[in-house]
Backbone as a ProteinNet text record, in pm:
[ID]
protein_1_A
[PRIMARY]
XXXXXXXXXXXXXXXXXXXXXXXXXXXXXXXXXXXXXXXXXXXXXXXXXXXXXXXXXXXXXXXXXXXXXXXXXXXXXXXXXXXXXXXXXXXXXXXXXXXXXXXXXXXXXXXXXXXXXXXXXXXXXXXXXXXXXXXXXX
[TERTIARY]
1272.7	1221.9	1240.1	1148	1156.6	1111.7	1174.2	1128.3	1080.2	953.6	893.4	852.9	864.5	812.3	661.1	590.8	444.3	405.5	347	312.6	163.8	130.3	-8.3	-42.5	-165.6	-213.7	-346.1	-386.4	-507.4	-621.8	-660.1	-772.4	-736.2	-607.7	-569.7	-471.2	-479.4	-389.9	-409.5	-533.9	-560.2	-489.3	-503.7	-439.1	-286.6	-232.6	-87.4	-32.9	-96.2	-43.2	-56.3	-162.1	-175.1	-69.6	-38.5	68.4	202.4	234.6	362.2	371.1	260.7	259.7	294.4	243.4	273.2	419.2	464	602.1	701.9	681.4	777.9	743.2	637.8	597.6	577.1	499.6	468.7	333.2	298.1	164.8	62.2	-60.3	-168	-187.5	-194.3	-205.7	-342.5	-341.6	-466	-496.5	-617	-653.4	-763.8	-739.2	-839.6	-888	-1018.1	-1074	-1120.7	-1144	-1200.1	-1336.8	-1410.2	-1540.6	-1532.1	-1415.4	-1395.8	-1377.2	-1348.9	-1325	-1457.3	-1450.3	-1573.8	-1636.7	-1769.6	-1835	-1821.5	-1809.8	-1803.7	-1913.1	-2019.8	-2130.8	-2089.2	-1979.6	-1933.5	-1868.3	-1816.1	-1749.2	-1801.4	-1921.4	-1974.6	-1884.2	-1868.8	-1780.7	-1849.8	-1787.6	-1847.9	-1855.4	-1958.6	-1980	-1859.1	-1797.9	-1685.5	-1559.1	-1556.8	-1438.9	-1447.6	-1565.6	-1586.9	-1500.9	-1479.4	-1401.6	-1255.5	-1216.8	-1076.5	-993.3	-866.4	-777.4	-728.6	-757.9	-708.3	-567	-542.5	-409.6	-392.3	-274.3	-228.6	-76.7	-14.3	132	179.8	301.6	371	509.6	559.7	699.3	773	849.5	922	1070	1123	1265.7	1310.6	1225.5	1261.9	1223.6	1168	1125.7	975	913.2	770.4	748.1	661.3	620.3	469.4	423.3	281.9	218.7	86.9	15.1	-120.5	-168.1	-306.2	-348.9	-481.6	-537.2	-547	-536.3	-559.8	-710	-748.1	-889.7	-948.9	-1072.6	-1133.7	-1127.3	-1084.8	-1075.3	-939	-853.4	-719.1	-626.4	-526	-435.6	-351.6	-325.1	-242	-151.8	-21.2	75.4	172.2	175.2	270.2	409.9	489.7	625.1	632.4	521.1	515.7	429.8	408.6	316.3	386.7	504.6	580.3	604.8	574.1	595.7	686.8	742.1	819.5	740.6	730.6	652.6	746.2	739.5	812.8	718.6	757.1	678.6	766.3	723.3	812.4	734.7	802.1	740.3	762.1	841.7	871.6	796.1	682.6	602.3	677.8	770.3	845.4	935.8	999.3	1083.2	998	881.2	791.7	757.8	723	689.9	811.1	927.5	1050.6	1081.2	1077.2	1107.1	1003.2	877.2	769.5	793.4	820.5	838.8	961.3	1066.9	1185.9	1161.1	1094.2	1070.5	967.1	877.6	775.2	828.6	948.3	1006.8	1032.5	964.8	979.2	893.8	821.7	738.1	590.6	506.9	361.7	301.9	226.4	162	28.6	13	-113.6	-208.6	-153.7	-233.4	-146	-183	-107.7	-110.4	-12	-11.3	-138.2	-207	-331.7	-368.9	-461	-510.4	-609.6	-598.6	-691.4	-747.2	-835.7	-890.5	-788.8	-678.6	-578.3	-451.4	-435.1	-310.9	-336	-261.7	-267.5	-204.7	-118.1	-52.6	-14.3	-77.1	-51.6	-47.9	38.4	44.5	110.5	98	153.8	200.1	315.7	366.7	451.4	469.7	562.8	673.8	797.7	908.8	949.2	1043.9	1083.7	1147.2	1178.7	1236.3	1132.3	1005.1	898.1	875.7	939.6	921.7	806.8	711.8	599.7	634.7	612.6	641.5	512.2	493.6	381.7	438.5	379.1	426.8	321.8	363.9	270.1	330	261	303.7	275	376.6	365.1	340.1	213.1	180.1	169	198.8	189.9	46.9
-731.7	-607.2	-609.8	-545.2	-536.9	-399.7	-350.5	-230.6	-278.2	-253.7	-302	-185.9	-206.8	-108.2	-122.7	-8.7	-8.5	75.4	10.2	75.6	107.1	229.5	270.7	285.3	246.2	255	329	372.2	451.9	366.9	263.2	179.8	53.3	31.5	-87.8	-177.6	-175.4	-259.5	-406.7	-451.3	-594.2	-639.3	-561.6	-594	-596.5	-496.9	-487.3	-604.2	-633.9	-738.7	-876.3	-899	-1026.6	-1038.6	-928	-926.3	-958.3	-889.8	-913.1	-1055.9	-1110.7	-1248.6	-1346.4	-1317.4	-1403	-1386.6	-1263.3	-1236.5	-1305.1	-1290.3	-1340.7	-1480.1	-1541.1	-1678.2	-1698.3	-1606.4	-1615.4	-1683.3	-1705.8	-1756	-1649.9	-1695.2	-1600.6	-1510.3	-1378.7	-1287.5	-1294.5	-1278.5	-1260.3	-1111.7	-1076.8	-936.6	-897.4	-789.9	-731.6	-602.6	-592.6	-470.9	-376	-250.8	-155.7	-204.8	-273.8	-328.1	-439.7	-502.7	-608.3	-552.9	-423.9	-365.2	-349.8	-353.7	-336.9	-200.3	-195.2	-66.7	29.4	157.9	262.6	363.6	370.2	461.2	607.8	645.7	784.3	816.1	712.8	730.3	623.9	643.2	542.4	527.3	405.6	373.8	406.9	491.8	520.9	393.8	382.6	264.8	236.6	342.3	323.6	271.9	272.2	224.9	77.6	20.7	-113.6	-221.5	-217.7	-322.2	-285	-165.9	-126.8	-202.2	-226.1	-302.1	-213.9	-257.1	-187.3	-234.8	-365.4	-419.7	-556.9	-577.4	-708.5	-704.9	-820.6	-823.5	-945.7	-934.8	-1045.4	-1056.7	-1178.4	-1197.9	-1214.5	-1111.8	-1111.2	-1128.5	-1242.1	-1271.3	-1249.1	-1285.8	-1275.1	-1144.4	-1049.1	-921.5	-907.2	-861.1	-832.2	-698.6	-698.2	-575.6	-568.3	-455.1	-439.2	-341.1	-354.7	-279.6	-235.3	-120.5	-79.6	23.4	37.8	143.7	270.4	384	511.9	525	568	584.3	694	675.8	778.5	917.8	1014.4	1153.2	1190.1	1089.9	1117.6	1145.1	1230.5	1261.9	1140.6	1132.3	1024.4	1084.7	1065.4	1113.4	1000.2	958.2	855.1	905.8	822.5	860.4	892.1	938.2	964.9	860.9	748.5	649.4	532.8	559.6	457.1	504.1	417	443.9	335.8	360.3	258.8	216.2	85.4	31.6	-38.4	4.4	-61.2	-164.6	-289.9	-398	-460.2	-449.8	-482.1	-549.5	-637.8	-712.1	-647	-542.5	-474.4	-342	-335.9	-213	-92.1	-112	2.1	62.6	-21.8	27.8	97.4	40.3	100.7	243.4	262.2	395.3	487.5	434	514.5	566.3	478.4	518.3	619	593.7	684.2	824	830.7	960.6	1035.6	963.7	1029.6	1080.3	998.8	1038.1	1149.4	1164.1	1267.9	1407.1	1416.5	1547.4	1622.8	1734.6	1815	1765.3	1655.8	1599	1623.9	1547.7	1560.6	1423.7	1414.4	1287.8	1277.9	1171.6	1145.7	1067.7	979.5	899.8	864.3	912.2	878.8	728.2	676	533.7	500.6	397.1	357.1	215.9	157.8	25.1	37.5	-54.9	-61.9	-203.8	-231.3	-366	-466.9	-419.5	-513	-516	-421.3	-415	-354.7	-404.8	-347.9	-209	-178.6	-48.4	-15.1	88.3	131.9	284	339.3	483.1	517.3	643.3	687	830.3	860.5	997	1021.7	1149.1	1191	1266.1	1220.6	1281.6	1416.2	1482	1616.2	1617.6	1499.6	1491.8	1454.1	1439.9	1406.9	1258.9	1173.2	1028.6	985.4	910.7	861	724.1	711.5	589.3	534.2	404.1	333.1	244.7	247.7	170.3	66.8	-57.8	-163.7	-263.5	-286.7	-385.5	-523.6	-608.4	-744.1	-842.6	-876.9	-971.7	-1113.3	-1128.5	-1254.1	-1298.9
866	810.9	660.5	591.4	446.5	400.4	294.8	226.7	90	61.4	-61.8	-150.9	-279.9	-375.3	-378.9	-385.3	-392.3	-513.4	-612.5	-737.5	-742.6	-779.6	-794	-941	-975.3	-1111.9	-1113.5	-1231.5	-1246.3	-1301.6	-1226	-1265.6	-1339.8	-1367.3	-1442.8	-1366.5	-1233.3	-1153.2	-1184.3	-1191.6	-1216.7	-1344.9	-1450.9	-1578.3	-1562.2	-1493.4	-1476.7	-1394.4	-1280.8	-1193	-1258.5	-1333.6	-1404.4	-1513.8	-1579	-1679.3	-1613.8	-1501.9	-1434.4	-1380.2	-1332.6	-1283.2	-1395.1	-1513.9	-1629.3	-1672	-1680	-1722.1	-1629	-1496.5	-1399.3	-1347.9	-1407.8	-1375.6	-1225.7	-1165	-1022.3	-1003.7	-877	-846.5	-884.5	-908.4	-937.8	-815.8	-835.7	-720.9	-653.6	-520.8	-446.1	-451	-490	-509.9	-411.7	-336	-247.1	-312.9	-334.8	-393.9	-283.4	-320.2	-224.3	-176.4	-263.2	-226.1	-123.7	-109.8	-9.9	130.8	143.6	275.2	351	484.9	563	535.4	523.3	496	613.1	580.3	681	646.8	729.2	696.8	687.6	755.5	749.1	614.9	549.2	419.4	323	267.4	175.5	52.5	9.7	-102.8	-234.6	-317.8	-448.5	-534	-611.3	-695.2	-784.8	-840.6	-933.2	-863.5	-729.4	-656.1	-619.2	-618.5	-562.8	-626.6	-756.8	-823.5	-843.8	-800.9	-811.9	-709.2	-741.4	-654.3	-540	-418.2	-299.5	-266.9	-286.4	-256.7	-320.5	-372.7	-416	-417.8	-427.1	-432.1	-505.9	-555.3	-619.9	-558.9	-553.9	-518.7	-650.8	-685.9	-812.8	-783.1	-820.8	-802.5	-657.1	-561.7	-420.7	-353.8	-427.8	-369.8	-379.2	-270.5	-274.1	-342.3	-441.2	-508.4	-489.4	-434.8	-404.1	-503.1	-520.6	-622.9	-570.3	-617	-591.4	-694.8	-706.3	-788.9	-705.6	-770.8	-705.7	-682.7	-563.4	-531.5	-620.2	-667.6	-753.6	-689.8	-771.3	-725.6	-669.9	-644.3	-592.8	-711	-691.3	-803	-843.4	-970.8	-1025.4	-1131.7	-1115.6	-1213.4	-1245.1	-1370.3	-1410.3	-1380.3	-1315.9	-1275.7	-1127.8	-1069.6	-926.2	-854.5	-917.9	-864.8	-795.9	-738.4	-667.7	-525.1	-428.3	-286.6	-230	-113.4	-42.9	79.6	99	210.6	308.7	434.3	542.1	602.6	597	654.8	762.3	887.6	998.8	1112	1183.4	1293	1428.8	1434.8	1561.4	1566.6	1640.1	1641.4	1695.8	1790.3	1843.6	1736.5	1655.9	1547.1	1440.5	1412.5	1314.9	1356.8	1484.3	1536.1	1533	1567.2	1567.9	1426.5	1328.2	1190.2	1139.5	1170.3	1128.2	1184.7	1313.8	1378.9	1327.7	1293.9	1239.3	1097.5	1015.1	876.1	863	959.9	947.1	978.5	1039.2	1069.3	938.7	922.2	800.9	686	707.7	602.4	628.4	561.7	572.7	600.7	708.7	744.2	671.1	595.1	526.2	614.3	697.9	790.4	909.1	1026.8	1147.8	1169	1240.4	1273.1	1350.7	1304.6	1367.7	1326.5	1401	1366.6	1251.8	1156.9	1044.1	1039.7	947.2	940	887.6	826	775.5	859.6	951.5	1028	1166.1	1264.9	1400.7	1404.6	1305.2	1302.2	1158	1103.5	966.4	964.4	881.4	863.2	730.9	690.2	562.7	577.4	517.9	518.9	396	365.5	261.7	331.8	314.1	386.9	325.1	387.8	343.7	205.7	151.3	17.6	-87.5	-44.7	-137.9	-160	-80.1	-92.6	-2.5	-59.7	18.8	76.5	207.5	282.6	340.5	326.6	385.9	496.7	614	728.6	764.9	778.3	806.2	904.2	1014.9	1112.6	1055.4	1053.1	998.2	1112.5	1132.9	1238.6	1184.3	1054.8	982.2	987.1
[MASK]
++++++++++++++++++++++++++++++++++++++++++++++++++++++++++++++++++++++++++++++++++++++++++++++++++++++++++++++++++++++++++++++++++++++++++

């Protein structure tokens, strides 16, 4: 199991992650854009979102740090743009932690299958901390 920092940026993730990769002398990051995701006719992707970073990560000194751009129209506040991501191989534990943390909090996305994970969800706990849950199937 791992808890990873997840940093959100306002359209400049690519610049930031390339800078951090250079600073920490990591491998060049693999970048998935919102435009790389499968199209959904119910939610057409705005043109301005297509080249924004949906997800990338770096291993910095042994820790995974993940990055993404904020989707157009979503709120962005510098200082509140850090989330914690639970990446775990045990789906039962993932569900247990999710259900405990959602008590008194707000669920942004119930645990569900996505195109990148068999089980993903997001919530903000009663203390205002946003948690991302991701099943690690390798």
